XYZ file of N, CA and C in Angstrom:
387
model
N 7.416 19.667 -9.904
C 6.310 19.356 -9.040
C 6.196 20.459 -7.989
N 4.995 20.932 -7.766
C 4.741 22.009 -6.829
C 4.873 21.485 -5.396
N 5.820 22.035 -4.639
C 6.087 21.542 -3.282
C 4.938 21.838 -2.326
N 4.294 22.983 -2.479
C 3.166 23.313 -1.614
C 2.006 22.358 -1.888
N 1.764 22.079 -3.155
C 0.714 21.131 -3.507
C 1.012 19.733 -3.001
N 2.280 19.332 -3.089
C 2.674 18.005 -2.622
C 2.523 17.884 -1.108
N 2.944 18.900 -0.382
C 2.813 18.868 1.077
C 1.346 18.871 1.486
N 0.533 19.687 0.821
C -0.894 19.699 1.152
C -1.546 18.368 0.785
N -1.116 17.733 -0.314
C -1.631 16.415 -0.688
C -1.320 15.396 0.401
N -0.063 15.380 0.872
C 0.320 14.432 1.922
C -0.439 14.694 3.217
N -0.627 15.954 3.572
C -1.372 16.269 4.790
C -2.822 15.815 4.686
N -3.433 16.029 3.524
C -4.813 15.583 3.322
C -4.890 14.064 3.370
N -3.942 13.384 2.731
C -3.925 11.914 2.760
C -3.746 11.390 4.177
N -2.826 11.980 4.924
C -2.620 11.552 6.306
C -3.852 11.830 7.164
N -4.546 12.934 6.889
C -5.777 13.232 7.611
C -6.845 12.185 7.311
N -7.012 11.845 6.035
C -8.015 10.848 5.651
C -7.689 9.489 6.260
N -6.422 9.081 6.193
C -6.021 7.791 6.757
C -6.228 7.782 8.267
N -5.882 8.871 8.933
C -6.065 8.911 10.391
C -7.543 8.906 10.763
N -8.381 9.586 9.984
C -9.815 9.562 10.273
C -10.407 8.173 10.055
N -9.948 7.478 9.021
C -10.418 6.106 8.809
C -9.981 5.195 9.944
N -8.775 5.388 10.412
C -8.269 4.548 11.500
C -8.963 4.866 12.818
N -9.386 6.111 13.007
C -10.012 6.499 14.265
C -11.519 6.271 14.290
N -12.124 5.918 13.144
C -13.558 5.656 13.144
C -13.884 4.444 14.012
N -13.070 3.437 13.965
C -13.216 2.262 14.818
C -11.983 2.187 15.695
N -11.830 1.107 16.364
C -10.609 0.934 17.133
C -9.441 0.807 16.171
N -8.373 1.537 16.412
C -7.241 1.556 15.484
C -6.488 0.244 15.493
N -6.664 -0.575 16.497
C -5.944 -1.846 16.554
C -6.393 -2.836 15.483
N -7.584 -2.637 14.914
C -8.018 -3.568 13.876
C -7.213 -3.397 12.592
N -6.499 -2.277 12.459
C -5.692 -2.045 11.269
C -4.229 -2.429 11.457
N -3.877 -2.968 12.614
C -2.479 -3.293 12.896
C -2.272 -4.798 12.819
N -1.416 -5.200 11.902
C -0.978 -6.586 11.789
C 0.490 -6.525 11.382
N 1.365 -6.813 12.321
C 2.792 -6.612 12.082
C 3.340 -7.517 10.989
N 2.835 -8.744 10.877
C 3.296 -9.628 9.806
C 2.928 -9.054 8.439
N 1.706 -8.586 8.298
C 1.284 -7.989 7.027
C 2.062 -6.718 6.726
N 2.256 -5.894 7.740
C 3.002 -4.651 7.538
C 4.436 -4.938 7.119
N 5.057 -5.921 7.751
C 6.435 -6.271 7.410
C 6.537 -6.839 6.008
N 5.611 -7.721 5.648
C 5.699 -8.354 4.330
C 5.289 -7.433 3.195
N 4.613 -6.350 3.485
C 4.310 -5.360 2.446
C 5.394 -4.287 2.405
N 5.818 -3.822 3.552
C 6.754 -2.701 3.610
C 8.195 -3.096 3.287
N 8.647 -4.256 3.731
C 10.047 -4.660 3.501
C 10.376 -4.818 2.013
N 9.572 -5.541 1.208
C 9.894 -5.599 -0.224
C 9.761 -4.250 -0.926
N 8.834 -3.414 -0.438
C 8.660 -2.089 -1.031
C 9.899 -1.233 -0.811
N 10.431 -1.255 0.388
C 11.655 -0.498 0.669
C 12.837 -1.099 -0.075
N 12.907 -2.423 -0.136
C 14.014 -3.079 -0.846
C 13.977 -2.775 -2.340
N 12.776 -2.586 -2.898
C 12.659 -2.284 -4.328
C 13.282 -0.939 -4.667
N 13.357 -0.034 -3.701
C 13.967 1.274 -3.933
C 15.436 1.132 -4.323
N 16.122 0.129 -3.769
C 17.558 -0.020 -3.970
C 17.916 -0.944 -5.129
N 16.931 -1.442 -5.866
C 17.213 -2.359 -6.972
C 17.910 -1.636 -8.116
N 17.385 -0.489 -8.495
C 17.942 0.265 -9.624
C 18.604 1.532 -9.104
N 19.906 1.503 -9.014
C 20.621 2.665 -8.480
C 20.711 3.816 -9.472
N 20.740 3.523 -10.764
C 20.924 4.587 -11.747
C 19.608 5.119 -12.306
N 18.468 4.712 -11.755
C 17.168 5.177 -12.232
C 16.784 6.491 -11.563
N 15.824 7.175 -12.166
C 15.329 8.416 -11.573
C 14.444 8.096 -10.366
N 14.149 9.117 -9.599
C 13.329 8.937 -8.404
C 11.934 8.460 -8.779
N 11.363 9.029 -9.833
C 10.008 8.634 -10.220
C 9.960 7.190 -10.712
N 11.014 6.717 -11.383
C 11.055 5.312 -11.790
C 11.170 4.389 -10.585
N 11.942 4.801 -9.605
C 12.073 4.004 -8.384
C 10.749 3.950 -7.621
N 10.053 5.073 -7.550
C 8.772 5.108 -6.851
C 7.752 4.232 -7.567
N 7.744 4.276 -8.892
C 6.842 3.424 -9.659
C 7.124 1.956 -9.386
N 8.389 1.583 -9.339
C 8.755 0.205 -9.016
C 8.321 -0.156 -7.600
N 8.495 0.756 -6.663
C 8.085 0.495 -5.278
C 6.580 0.271 -5.174
N 5.791 1.062 -5.905
C 4.339 0.898 -5.868
C 3.939 -0.447 -6.466
N 4.584 -0.841 -7.552
C 4.274 -2.141 -8.152
C 4.626 -3.289 -7.216
N 5.785 -3.217 -6.588
C 6.198 -4.259 -5.643
C 5.275 -4.267 -4.428
N 4.847 -3.097 -4.011
C 3.926 -2.986 -2.886
C 2.632 -3.748 -3.164
N 2.075 -3.567 -4.367
C 0.841 -4.266 -4.713
C 1.066 -5.765 -4.888
N 2.215 -6.149 -5.425
C 2.498 -7.578 -5.554
C 2.623 -8.244 -4.189
N 3.349 -7.631 -3.276
C 3.507 -8.235 -1.953
C 2.197 -8.195 -1.163
N 1.426 -7.123 -1.300
C 0.118 -7.065 -0.646
C -0.841 -8.104 -1.190
N -0.841 -8.279 -2.507
C -1.679 -9.309 -3.112
C -1.250 -10.709 -2.719
N 0.061 -10.917 -2.651
C 0.584 -12.216 -2.227
C 0.145 -12.539 -0.801
N 0.254 -11.574 0.089
C -0.156 -11.814 1.476
C -1.661 -11.990 1.598
N -2.435 -11.305 0.759
C -3.883 -11.506 0.770
C -4.232 -12.927 0.353
N -3.608 -13.403 -0.717
C -3.868 -14.775 -1.172
C -3.426 -15.777 -0.109
N -2.277 -15.529 0.512
C -1.799 -16.401 1.588
C -2.807 -16.434 2.743
N -3.306 -15.276 3.144
C -4.295 -15.212 4.217
C -5.596 -15.882 3.847
N -5.998 -15.739 2.585
C -7.227 -16.376 2.126
C -7.089 -17.891 2.103
N -5.954 -18.385 1.638
C -5.715 -19.831 1.640
C -5.665 -20.355 3.069
N -5.005 -19.632 3.943
C -4.944 -20.034 5.350
C -6.334 -20.041 5.978
N -7.141 -19.056 5.641
C -8.501 -18.982 6.160
C -9.345 -20.150 5.673
N -9.294 -20.414 4.380
C -10.137 -21.467 3.820
C -9.665 -22.867 4.203
N -8.387 -23.024 4.488
C -7.909 -24.348 4.890
C -8.290 -24.672 6.330
N -8.579 -23.653 7.133
C -8.974 -23.869 8.525
C -10.448 -23.566 8.764
N -11.250 -23.578 7.719
C -12.668 -23.229 7.814
C -13.457 -24.398 8.408
N -14.237 -24.101 9.467
C -15.022 -25.148 10.130
C -16.477 -24.719 10.300
N -17.093 -24.197 9.258
C -18.504 -23.799 9.252
C -18.842 -22.775 10.332
N -17.950 -21.870 10.593
C -18.189 -20.806 11.561
C -18.115 -19.472 10.822
N -19.267 -18.859 10.623
C -19.329 -17.631 9.822
C -18.615 -16.467 10.505
N -18.677 -16.392 11.810
C -18.030 -15.287 12.526
C -16.517 -15.389 12.406
N -15.993 -16.598 12.550
C -14.545 -16.788 12.405
C -14.105 -16.524 10.974
N -14.949 -16.877 10.007
C -14.598 -16.637 8.607
C -14.570 -15.139 8.309
N -15.517 -14.396 8.852
C -15.529 -12.943 8.639
C -14.309 -12.291 9.281
N -13.946 -12.738 10.466
C -12.760 -12.185 11.127
C -11.495 -12.535 10.354
N -11.403 -13.762 9.869
C -10.233 -14.170 9.088
C -10.131 -13.423 7.772
N -11.270 -13.164 7.137
C -11.258 -12.415 5.884
C -10.839 -10.967 6.117
N -11.261 -10.395 7.228
C -10.847 -9.017 7.512
C -9.347 -8.935 7.773
N -8.778 -9.946 8.408
C -7.330 -9.965 8.621
C -6.603 -10.190 7.302
N -7.170 -11.005 6.422
C -6.541 -11.256 5.125
C -6.532 -10.005 4.252
N -7.476 -9.096 4.464
C -7.548 -7.868 3.662
C -6.596 -6.768 4.131
N -6.020 -6.908 5.302
C -5.149 -5.859 5.842
C -3.950 -5.562 4.939
N -3.269 -6.555 4.329
C -2.158 -6.200 3.427
C -2.593 -5.359 2.229
N -3.810 -5.577 1.751
C -4.327 -4.761 0.646
C -4.520 -3.318 1.120
N -4.987 -3.147 2.348
C -5.140 -1.801 2.903
C -3.785 -1.114 3.014
N -2.766 -1.848 3.464
C -1.421 -1.269 3.548
C -0.913 -0.878 2.160
N -1.155 -1.718 1.159
C -0.727 -1.393 -0.203
C -1.449 -0.148 -0.716
N -2.725 -0.019 -0.389
C -3.471 1.172 -0.798
C -2.921 2.431 -0.135
N -2.599 2.333 1.150
C -2.063 3.500 1.859
C -0.715 3.930 1.289
N 0.160 2.969 1.027
C 1.470 3.293 0.461
C 1.307 3.894 -0.928
N 0.423 3.314 -1.738
C 0.190 3.833 -3.087
C -0.405 5.230 -3.047
N -1.283 5.468 -2.096
C -1.889 6.789 -1.966
C -0.844 7.845 -1.631
N 0.093 7.501 -0.755
C 1.125 8.462 -0.375
C 2.167 8.672 -1.475
N 2.389 7.658 -2.310
C 3.394 7.767 -3.374
C 2.796 8.130 -4.734
N 1.491 8.323 -4.799
C 0.818 8.576 -6.075
C 1.347 9.790 -6.840
N 1.655 10.917 -6.212
C 2.144 12.057 -7.010
C 3.413 11.740 -7.788
N 4.299 10.957 -7.207
C 5.532 10.611 -7.908
C 5.279 9.609 -9.024
N 4.327 8.715 -8.831
C 3.989 7.729 -9.857
C 3.370 8.409 -11.062
N 2.421 9.321 -10.837
C 1.780 10.012 -11.945
C 2.740 10.961 -12.633
N 3.660 11.536 -11.891
C 4.698 12.386 -12.481
C 5.534 11.568 -13.451
N 5.822 10.328 -13.097
C 6.598 9.439 -13.961
C 5.834 9.124 -15.239
N 4.522 8.892 -15.133
C 3.724 8.560 -16.316
C 3.681 9.725 -17.292
N 3.550 10.944 -16.779
C 3.500 12.099 -17.671
C 4.848 12.369 -18.325
N 5.927 12.104 -17.627
C 7.232 12.365 -18.225
C 7.551 11.353 -19.317
N 7.011 10.146 -19.225
C 7.239 9.136 -20.261
C 6.440 9.467 -21.514
N 5.199 9.955 -21.345
C 4.359 10.242 -22.498
C 4.719 11.548 -23.179
N 5.537 12.360 -22.552
C 5.979 13.597 -23.177
C 5.083 14.780 -22.904
N 4.125 14.657 -21.990
C 3.251 15.768 -21.652
C 3.987 16.756 -20.768
N 3.413 17.935 -20.653
C 4.006 18.983 -19.827
C 3.984 18.569 -18.365
N 5.133 18.660 -17.716
C 5.262 18.291 -16.309
C 5.750 19.505 -15.549
N 5.166 19.752 -14.358
C 5.577 20.906 -13.538
C 6.974 20.733 -13.028
């Protein structure tokens, strides 16, 4: 894998994420419960397989990241719908909070994508840098 390309990819991704966060108030993207429930299982997934390659571990982390993000989204949606009292503004705010774990999963996947795709090419037998 080309290190210059990887560093430039991460810098571009961080630039895009920071620009998205700065378009509105950055506090709307912060939810510590969602961040903890997405990030903690993702980090823990790294240590599940000690004898696996780095790309296999990253692939597992991305999968766990999406599972935990999806789980928290469903939890937030159920919580929102169980407390719904015909208030459209409150429902829109609750739905935006329920979507935050999906945003965290997307950000983590975006940053780990080069390692995930590297793993896919090495399994299929294609030429890998």
